[in-house]
Amino acid sequence: MERIKCVRCPLGCMLKVKVTKDGIEVEGNRCPRGEEFALQEIENPMRILTTSVRVSGGVLPLVSVKTSGAVPRDKIKELMDHIKSLEVEAPVKIGDVIEKNVLNLGVDLVATRDCDEK
Amino acid sequence: MKRVEVVVVGAGAAGMAAAKGAAENGAHVLLLDNENWVGGILQQCIHNGFGVHRYKEELTGPEFAERLKKEIPSDVEVMTGSFVHKIFPEEKKLIVISRRGIEEIHYESMVFATGAREKTFQSLLIPGTRPVGIYTAGQAQRMINIDGYLPGKRALVLGSGDVGLIMARRMHLEGMEVIGVVERLPYPGGLRRNVKQCLEDFDIPLYLSHTVVRVEGFPRLEKVIVAKVDGKFSPIPGTEKELKVDTLVVSVGLVPVKKLLAKFVDVESGILVSNSGQTSVDSIFAAGNVTTIFDLVDYVANEGEKAGKNAALYAKGKFEGKRIPVKKGEGVKVLHPKWYDPSDPLSVYLRVSRPMERAVVRIGKYEIEAEDLTPAEMVHVEIEPPCEDEIVVSVTEV
Ligand SMILES: Cc1cc2nc3c(=O)[nH]c(=O)nc-3n(C[C@H](O)[C@H](O)[C@H](O)COP(=O)(O)OP(=O)(O)OC[C@H]3O[C@@H](n4cnc5c(N)ncnc54)[C@H](O)[C@@H]3O)c2cc1C
Ligand code: SF4
């Protein structure tokens, strides 16, 4: 039996996961997403990445962003390097897509706050 | 001079929710904040993990702030860039300083929601030089996430609360070398999920039962000396280790910002309130991190909304306010609220005094079983107890 912390939400349930012939058995999850998480965590851990992108001509030098869905954990380094090379122009609105399908990962890079023009 | 029914001091999650709660109950509301924006600490918390309970969705800090802002009815008057300088509870008035000058505001009731500030490195009284390169986690967070530059190249984090863990990951992702997180307790101070996704995911070591004993270097930080500690947090001689870093990020806890009111209302570490948000002074309500340090913004927003609602009822002469004592029993380190007022359900928030695998939480006559409790994670239980003389809350390991 393996103990895995579910990171899908801040409740952070301690999942007790048993790998069986037919898949996995999960205990300790306070919602169904925990089971889904345990399966994924064993097969291919995924994370949402939050960071920021440089803005030109804005009231702030940066605008915070997130991936619209989870990406494989081992792609995070590559993704960060790519995001550091980006620059957007103000104004940026919360929810704006900064880049579609980043690195072909099937998720978009989305702004999580407004940044007005200077 | 200005006259309002409910004045809300601080426009973080607690204050915004309070403004909403008060306005929805028919009050004329003024919301004040000294920053030039609303949202408080949320604006610099760009990671996700906010709003799972309230919005059933995982948002980043600024997104949560935006959501909550949209819920504030448009007749609420919002004044940013407005610093509350002094409060006169007996005359029900306060003094605000802003670009427009000094203004006097008269109110019927107030919701105080000024949040918390970080404990500083200075307050830890650690020997050594006082070089450049020592920052609180919040300062480092603001530098990286809002101003857009890195505090240094090679960092050590002191304190494993959520803020420290999140900053360790943030600095690592931005290309700094994070050589570890040091924690004097034998268990991590932050949420389990953050230990996993901020440290374990990136192989950043966590040194439990360790502390910083000295810092060296001038004008820039060069070395941090850490040591193991015993059960009383005293460094154990002979266990010292020298770590070469140019940055020390200190995240050793938050302190409620209660100074403006501390002379007038009952306080312990934060401002004491009932489950209805009322302080020991009838016309003053309080909510959020100024009352106790909450893990989740969802809790903060719910408590804020309730305090706002009751402040509006009070302003209209429809709120009485009872204070049945809620007392700490065994196994409880932090307990909130201080009093029970039967006009609202009793939302109890507590932190256990040590990690427990299985436990029974007792709130007066109620018993709830719980698993995997640690002091780092707040337990939240909502019940509607009958009126008693007092309610004792305890947690017993089974
Ligand atoms: C780094 C960090 C990470 C977190 N991560 C999470 C997470 O993943 N998930 C989650 O749910 N929660 C998280 N939290 C917790 C949550 O964000 C906070 O508990 C919540 O936002 C606090 O809200 P508040 O309104 O009490 O305080 P604040 O947001 O601090 O608001 C207080 C406001 O009062 C204003 N103010 C103070 N004094 C005055 C004055 N004299 N005059 C006028 N205005 C004044 C300040 O400017 C500020 O805007 C995190 C907190 C931190 C610090
Ligand atoms: S199992 Fe559900 S409730 Fe528990 S941490 Fe995961 S997502 Fe959150």
XYZ file of C-alpha atoms and ligand atoms in Angstrom:
577
model
C 0.000 0.000 0.000
C 1.243 3.463 -0.859
C 0.392 6.754 0.826
C 0.000 9.656 -1.570
C -0.995 13.206 -0.761
C -3.691 14.431 -3.087
C -2.767 17.890 -4.375
C -5.910 18.572 -6.367
C -7.121 20.967 -3.681
C -5.813 22.444 -0.419
C -7.619 19.869 1.736
C -4.652 17.626 0.869
C -6.250 14.264 1.657
C -3.819 11.512 2.582
C -4.753 8.802 0.102
C -4.075 5.169 0.863
C -3.556 3.556 -2.491
C -3.419 -0.176 -3.169
C -2.349 -1.286 -6.621
C -4.229 -4.437 -7.619
C -4.453 -6.522 -10.766
C -7.533 -4.619 -11.982
C -6.263 -1.130 -11.248
C -6.110 0.679 -7.940
C -8.110 0.902 -4.726
C -8.147 4.269 -3.018
C -9.122 5.188 0.537
C -9.006 8.484 2.405
C -10.179 10.717 -0.453
C -12.826 13.238 0.491
C -14.056 13.558 -3.109
C -13.952 11.518 -6.333
C -11.140 13.623 -7.772
C -8.817 11.945 -5.272
C -9.181 8.591 -6.992
C -8.526 10.090 -10.388
C -5.497 11.848 -8.924
C -4.052 8.678 -7.404
C -4.243 6.870 -10.727
C -2.577 9.699 -12.559
C 0.067 10.179 -9.887
C 1.102 6.558 -10.303
C 1.088 6.645 -14.095
C 2.157 10.180 -15.010
C 2.140 13.013 -12.439
C 0.539 16.214 -13.750
C 0.607 19.757 -12.337
C -0.876 23.128 -13.132
C 1.949 25.642 -13.585
C 1.553 29.200 -12.314
C 4.190 31.815 -13.060
C 4.402 35.206 -14.749
C 5.187 36.707 -18.140
C 6.961 39.965 -18.936
C 4.760 42.831 -20.102
C 5.860 45.799 -22.197
C 4.171 49.152 -21.760
C 2.146 48.089 -18.735
C 1.614 49.618 -15.292
C 3.252 46.459 -13.903
C 6.388 44.779 -15.294
C 4.796 41.334 -15.111
C 1.445 39.672 -15.455
C 0.662 36.428 -13.637
C -0.332 33.424 -15.755
C -1.343 29.783 -15.430
C -1.677 26.780 -17.681
C -5.351 26.168 -18.476
C -4.924 22.535 -17.436
C -2.372 20.245 -15.832
C 0.860 19.458 -17.659
C 3.262 16.536 -17.118
C 5.485 17.326 -14.156
C 8.660 16.523 -16.069
C 7.792 19.159 -18.697
C 7.741 22.004 -16.188
C 11.395 22.971 -16.621
C 11.100 23.188 -20.384
C 7.859 25.110 -20.078
C 9.399 27.615 -17.647
C 12.300 28.254 -20.038
C 9.833 28.884 -22.840
C 7.645 31.199 -20.744
C 10.687 33.244 -19.704
C 11.335 34.015 -23.371
C 7.842 35.464 -23.876
C 6.786 39.090 -23.687
C 3.279 40.469 -24.134
C 2.042 43.963 -24.742
C -0.234 45.797 -22.337
C -3.146 45.938 -21.838
C -3.720 42.392 -20.642
C -7.067 41.267 -19.240
C -7.637 38.464 -16.777
C -8.525 35.358 -18.802
C -6.673 36.485 -21.962
C -4.915 33.640 -23.753
C -1.213 34.569 -23.877
C -0.299 31.575 -26.020
C -2.433 28.758 -27.395
C -1.343 25.137 -27.022
C 2.031 25.896 -25.424
C 4.784 23.485 -26.451
C 2.043 21.317 -27.965
C 0.989 20.217 -24.492
C -2.696 20.707 -25.307
C -3.165 23.536 -22.790
C -3.146 27.308 -23.141
C -1.242 29.916 -21.182
C -3.832 32.229 -19.597
C -3.442 35.570 -17.792
C -4.655 35.510 -14.171
C -4.755 39.252 -13.580
C -5.288 42.527 -15.409
C -2.394 44.747 -16.441
C -3.401 48.142 -17.810
C -1.410 50.259 -20.250
C 0.947 52.791 -18.742
C -17.027 64.512 7.400
C -18.808 61.511 6.052
C -21.530 59.333 7.543
C -22.076 55.656 6.671
C -23.882 52.745 8.260
C -21.098 50.154 7.970
C -17.435 50.979 7.463
C -15.099 48.126 6.478
C -11.398 48.620 7.229
C -9.198 46.573 4.857
C -10.233 45.248 1.446
C -8.589 41.812 1.429
C -10.734 38.705 1.111
C -12.298 39.297 4.529
C -13.096 42.962 3.910
C -14.489 42.449 0.410
C -16.745 39.640 1.635
C -17.832 41.787 4.591
C -18.763 44.664 2.263
C -20.823 42.227 0.228
C -22.554 40.755 3.290
C -23.367 44.186 4.715
C -24.635 45.670 1.445
C -26.812 42.648 0.722
C -28.455 43.239 4.058
C -29.407 46.753 3.125
C -26.620 48.814 4.660
C -24.862 51.825 3.176
C -21.267 50.549 3.110
C -17.851 52.171 2.773
C -14.864 49.873 2.039
C -11.378 51.269 2.776
C -7.883 50.043 1.918
C -4.507 51.738 2.025
C -3.196 49.909 -1.068
C -4.198 51.202 -4.502
C -6.085 47.979 -5.213
C -8.472 45.632 -3.476
C -7.662 41.971 -2.796
C -4.970 42.384 -0.131
C -2.431 39.577 0.052
C -4.245 37.653 -2.709
C -2.763 39.870 -5.430
C 0.748 38.590 -4.858
C -0.214 34.917 -4.383
C -0.085 33.902 -8.024
C -0.131 30.151 -7.319
C -3.377 28.227 -7.542
C -5.308 26.747 -4.645
C -7.838 29.422 -3.817
C -11.591 29.006 -3.814
C -12.071 25.238 -3.857
C -14.890 25.470 -1.333
C -16.441 28.782 -2.216
C -16.341 28.503 -6.007
C -15.774 24.730 -6.393
C -12.899 25.643 -8.632
C -9.203 26.099 -8.112
C -8.204 29.699 -8.746
C -5.025 31.728 -8.346
C -4.999 34.527 -5.758
C -5.663 37.399 -8.211
C -8.466 35.391 -9.868
C -10.115 34.770 -6.503
C -9.891 38.481 -5.729
C -11.484 39.344 -9.074
C -14.334 36.872 -8.502
C -15.081 38.232 -5.060
C -14.844 41.823 -6.268
C -17.584 41.139 -8.830
C -19.877 39.968 -6.037
C -19.716 43.297 -4.217
C -22.960 45.190 -4.945
C -22.340 48.363 -6.948
C -23.747 50.670 -4.264
C -20.778 49.902 -1.996
C -18.454 52.862 -1.922
C -14.821 51.748 -2.344
C -11.936 54.015 -1.341
C -8.455 52.647 -2.106
C -5.252 54.513 -1.284
C -6.949 55.342 2.014
C -5.100 54.636 5.228
C -7.084 54.352 8.453
C -5.013 56.284 10.929
C -7.046 56.238 14.134
C -10.289 54.827 15.476
C -12.490 56.357 18.198
C -14.889 53.542 19.160
C -16.824 55.598 21.715
C -17.659 58.305 19.223
C -18.017 55.711 16.443
C -15.696 57.556 14.145
C -12.381 57.049 12.395
C -9.750 59.168 10.676
C -8.678 58.340 7.134
C -5.629 59.733 5.329
C -5.617 59.689 1.533
C -4.515 61.807 -1.445
C -7.572 63.951 -0.813
C -6.286 64.761 2.645
C -7.609 63.863 6.079
C -11.223 62.832 6.457
C -13.434 61.952 9.406
C -15.861 59.066 8.964
C -18.790 58.386 11.265
C -20.266 54.909 11.340
C -22.957 52.866 13.071
C -20.916 49.662 12.972
C -17.497 48.624 11.724
C -15.917 45.486 10.285
C -12.194 45.429 11.008
C -10.327 43.291 8.451
C -6.712 44.466 8.350
C -5.197 40.994 7.840
C -1.787 39.904 9.101
C 1.842 40.863 8.549
C 4.911 38.637 8.551
C 7.213 38.196 11.505
C 10.608 39.617 10.633
C 14.091 38.135 10.858
C 15.002 40.831 13.399
C 12.314 39.560 15.750
C 14.053 36.151 15.923
C 17.169 37.656 17.553
C 19.582 35.431 15.621
C 23.233 36.491 16.146
C 25.482 37.720 13.353
C 25.732 40.536 10.850
C 22.689 42.225 9.278
C 23.592 41.911 5.597
C 21.612 42.531 2.433
C 19.977 39.337 1.221
C 17.648 38.508 4.095
C 13.991 38.890 3.180
C 10.647 37.776 4.496
C 8.826 35.402 2.163
C 6.272 38.075 1.400
C 8.979 40.564 0.408
C 10.613 37.959 -1.846
C 7.199 37.073 -3.271
C 6.431 40.662 -4.100
C 9.892 41.152 -5.660
C 9.502 38.136 -7.939
C 5.772 38.242 -8.711
C 4.998 41.945 -8.885
C 8.235 43.885 -9.375
C 9.891 41.243 -11.555
C 13.395 40.633 -10.252
C 15.122 37.877 -8.290
C 16.370 38.408 -4.733
C 19.647 36.487 -5.365
C 21.203 33.333 -6.820
C 21.396 30.733 -4.075
C 18.817 30.623 -1.313
C 17.899 28.936 1.911
C 14.372 29.177 3.312
C 13.786 29.363 7.065
C 10.326 28.122 8.046
C 8.170 25.490 6.370
C 4.798 27.215 6.554
C 2.852 27.504 3.300
C 4.390 30.816 2.441
C 7.915 29.418 2.804
C 7.132 26.288 0.795
C 5.510 28.241 -2.007
C 8.444 30.632 -2.191
C 10.940 27.740 -2.314
C 9.173 26.449 -5.426
C 8.784 29.894 -6.929
C 12.507 30.692 -6.600
C 13.450 27.264 -7.956
C 11.189 27.717 -10.992
C 12.662 31.134 -11.659
C 16.115 29.567 -11.854
C 17.523 30.245 -8.394
C 19.254 27.433 -6.585
C 17.206 26.606 -3.494
C 19.378 24.483 -1.261
C 16.746 23.647 1.312
C 14.058 24.578 3.780
C 14.863 24.601 7.489
C 12.136 23.973 10.095
C 12.587 23.865 13.858
C 9.519 21.688 14.422
C 9.739 17.928 13.898
C 6.969 18.175 11.250
C 6.340 20.593 8.376
C 4.423 23.779 9.157
C 2.522 23.983 5.870
C -0.185 22.004 4.134
C 0.808 18.481 3.058
C -0.023 19.303 -0.530
C 2.522 22.102 -0.496
C 5.256 19.881 0.959
C 4.642 17.544 -1.934
C 4.187 19.877 -4.858
C 6.634 22.573 -3.766
C 9.510 20.520 -2.316
C 9.218 16.814 -3.162
C 8.370 17.537 -6.814
C 11.667 19.390 -7.232
C 13.839 17.437 -4.771
C 14.312 20.430 -2.488
C 15.424 19.046 0.896
C 13.448 19.777 4.072
C 15.498 19.852 7.279
C 13.130 19.192 10.170
C 14.195 19.922 13.783
C 16.804 22.376 12.471
C 17.220 26.119 12.810
C 19.454 28.975 11.750
C 21.914 29.868 14.521
C 24.007 32.559 12.850
C 24.332 34.583 9.651
C 27.596 35.907 8.208
C 28.731 38.308 5.515
C 28.703 42.041 4.925
C 27.393 43.972 3.032
C 25.906 40.905 1.287
C 24.921 37.672 3.010
C 27.551 34.957 2.457
C 26.884 32.156 4.906
C 24.126 30.784 7.074
C 24.969 28.442 9.918
C 22.260 25.906 10.775
C 22.072 23.366 13.586
C 19.829 20.594 14.859
C 17.557 21.494 17.765
C 16.354 19.508 20.747
C 12.764 19.225 21.991
C 12.958 22.729 23.474
C 14.243 24.230 20.195
C 17.737 24.767 21.660
C 20.545 24.159 19.141
C 22.502 20.965 19.839
C 26.256 21.765 20.054
C 28.385 19.996 17.460
C 25.590 19.729 14.868
C 26.323 23.065 13.161
C 26.603 23.134 9.388
C 27.797 26.013 7.224
C 25.759 26.769 4.123
C 26.979 29.186 1.441
C 24.017 31.254 0.255
C 23.457 34.852 -0.788
C 19.766 34.837 0.102
C 17.862 33.823 3.214
C 14.096 33.842 2.933
C 12.417 33.931 6.305
C 8.914 32.609 6.702
C 8.286 32.194 10.370
C 4.667 33.080 10.703
C 2.094 35.799 10.440
C 0.965 38.231 13.128
C -2.494 39.834 13.071
C -2.400 43.604 12.379
C -4.499 44.637 15.373
C -2.782 47.742 16.683
C -5.496 50.255 15.789
C -8.025 48.412 17.932
C -5.895 46.591 20.504
C -6.531 49.227 23.206
C -10.291 49.036 22.863
C -11.321 45.422 22.313
C -10.323 42.098 23.880
C -7.346 40.555 22.116
C -5.099 37.533 22.423
C -2.825 36.875 19.484
C -5.583 38.239 17.245
C -8.784 40.190 17.830
C -11.290 38.028 19.683
C -14.715 37.554 18.107
C -17.873 35.497 18.412
C -18.991 33.162 15.626
C -21.057 36.117 14.418
C -17.892 38.164 14.035
C -18.655 40.511 16.930
C -15.768 41.711 19.133
C -16.054 42.596 22.824
C -17.322 46.038 21.744
C -20.882 45.733 20.391
C -20.520 48.021 17.372
C -17.203 46.518 16.202
C -16.958 43.317 14.176
C -13.779 41.701 12.838
C -12.918 38.939 10.380
C -10.076 37.236 8.528
C -6.419 36.989 9.462
C -6.675 39.814 11.980
C -8.732 37.449 14.172
C -6.759 34.219 13.668
C -4.442 32.985 10.909
C -6.565 30.985 8.474
C -5.170 28.392 6.007
C -7.827 28.914 3.407
C -9.180 32.050 1.880
C -12.559 30.322 1.582
C -12.851 30.350 5.373
C -11.761 33.986 5.472
C -14.396 34.994 2.933
C -17.172 33.095 4.732
C -16.311 34.649 8.078
C -16.077 38.070 6.444
C -19.465 37.776 4.807
C -21.071 36.764 8.092
C -19.429 39.637 9.991
C -20.647 42.032 7.298
C -24.197 40.746 7.486
C -24.289 41.077 11.271
C -22.676 44.511 11.213
C -25.497 45.628 8.890
C -28.136 44.159 11.199
C -26.460 45.874 14.150
C -26.440 49.232 12.343
C -30.197 48.843 11.864
C -30.766 47.914 15.516
C -31.634 44.307 14.671
C -28.646 42.514 16.172
C -28.248 41.832 19.841
C -25.134 39.726 20.204
C -24.586 37.039 22.787
C -21.225 35.786 23.988
C -21.226 32.235 25.364
C -17.581 31.309 26.056
C -15.946 28.713 23.790
C -12.995 27.232 25.681
C -9.861 25.312 24.754
C -9.696 21.780 26.145
C -6.905 19.213 25.808
C -5.136 18.732 22.480
C -6.116 22.136 21.105
C -3.441 24.721 20.318
C -5.469 27.353 18.482
C -9.220 27.836 18.771
C -11.561 30.192 17.003
C -14.026 31.817 17.777
C -13.856 33.013 21.377
C -17.621 33.197 21.913
C -20.764 31.519 20.616
C -23.747 33.564 19.533
C -26.754 31.318 18.784
C -28.038 33.602 16.013
C -25.536 31.939 13.623
C -24.354 28.308 13.403
C -21.133 27.698 15.326
C -18.214 27.458 12.904
C -15.263 26.166 14.904
C -11.715 26.405 13.555
C -8.947 24.711 15.484
C -5.359 23.562 15.301
C -4.305 20.500 17.275
C -1.329 20.760 19.614
C 0.556 17.855 17.962
C 0.109 15.467 15.021
C -2.519 12.735 15.624
C -3.401 9.789 13.388
C -6.931 9.191 14.645
C -8.752 11.455 17.018
C -12.114 12.445 18.418
C -12.965 16.136 18.260
C -15.413 17.165 20.998
C -17.329 20.421 20.787
C -19.529 20.674 23.858
C -21.708 17.570 23.615
C -20.875 16.842 19.980
C -18.313 14.274 18.907
C -16.709 13.978 15.498
C -14.082 11.472 14.415
C -11.118 12.733 12.459
C -8.005 11.278 10.848
C -4.514 12.512 10.060
C -4.559 15.748 12.028
C -1.530 18.027 12.125
C -1.105 21.482 13.652
C -0.367 22.800 10.169
C -3.877 22.087 8.932
C -6.825 23.842 10.428
C -9.809 21.679 11.331
C -13.172 23.238 10.512
C -16.446 21.972 11.970
C -19.846 23.644 11.763
C -22.609 22.711 14.206
C -25.667 24.254 15.849
C -25.273 23.526 19.533
C -27.974 24.209 22.101
C -27.382 27.185 24.404
C -25.063 26.134 27.194
C -23.114 28.130 29.782
C -19.901 27.381 27.986
C -18.638 25.119 25.215
C -15.403 23.216 25.672
C -13.546 22.044 22.580
C -11.024 19.220 22.857
C -9.218 16.702 20.670
C -8.256 13.283 22.038
C -6.107 10.777 20.191
C -7.674 7.310 19.928
C 1.759 33.269 0.774
C 0.362 32.854 1.109
C -0.174 31.754 0.471
C -1.497 31.388 0.682
N -1.993 30.312 -0.008
C -3.315 29.999 0.078
C -3.906 28.956 -0.752
O -3.226 28.284 -1.536
N -5.236 28.736 -0.647
C -6.012 29.462 0.198
O -7.225 29.247 0.233
N -5.481 30.430 1.014
C -4.164 30.708 0.976
N -3.621 31.703 1.785
C -4.474 32.321 2.815
C -5.325 33.491 2.337
O -4.781 34.072 1.181
C -5.433 34.545 3.398
O -5.824 33.922 4.586
C -6.453 35.641 3.073
O -6.243 36.167 1.784
C -6.386 36.745 4.123
O -7.335 37.734 3.873
P -7.555 38.967 4.845
O -8.615 39.784 4.212
O -7.770 38.510 6.229
O -6.168 39.747 4.895
P -5.294 40.619 3.751
O -5.438 39.962 2.460
O -3.989 40.734 4.395
O -6.061 41.989 3.715
C -5.909 43.031 4.653
C -6.039 44.349 3.958
O -6.149 45.380 4.939
C -5.452 46.513 4.496
N -5.107 47.342 5.675
C -4.363 46.982 6.748
N -4.271 48.007 7.620
C -4.965 49.040 7.095
C -5.237 50.393 7.520
N -4.796 50.881 8.675
N -5.995 51.187 6.707
C -6.486 50.699 5.510
N -6.253 49.445 5.094
C -5.512 48.624 5.855
C -4.242 45.943 3.777
O -3.732 46.856 2.826
C -4.834 44.705 3.096
O -5.254 44.976 1.771
C -2.295 32.099 1.611
C -1.741 33.192 2.299
C -0.430 33.574 2.063
C 0.138 34.753 2.812
S -9.436 13.914 -2.589
Fe -10.753 15.604 -3.238
S -11.030 16.765 -1.332
Fe -9.241 15.450 -1.009
S -7.470 16.716 -1.598
Fe -8.088 15.521 -3.393
S -9.431 16.905 -4.504
Fe -9.294 17.722 -2.430
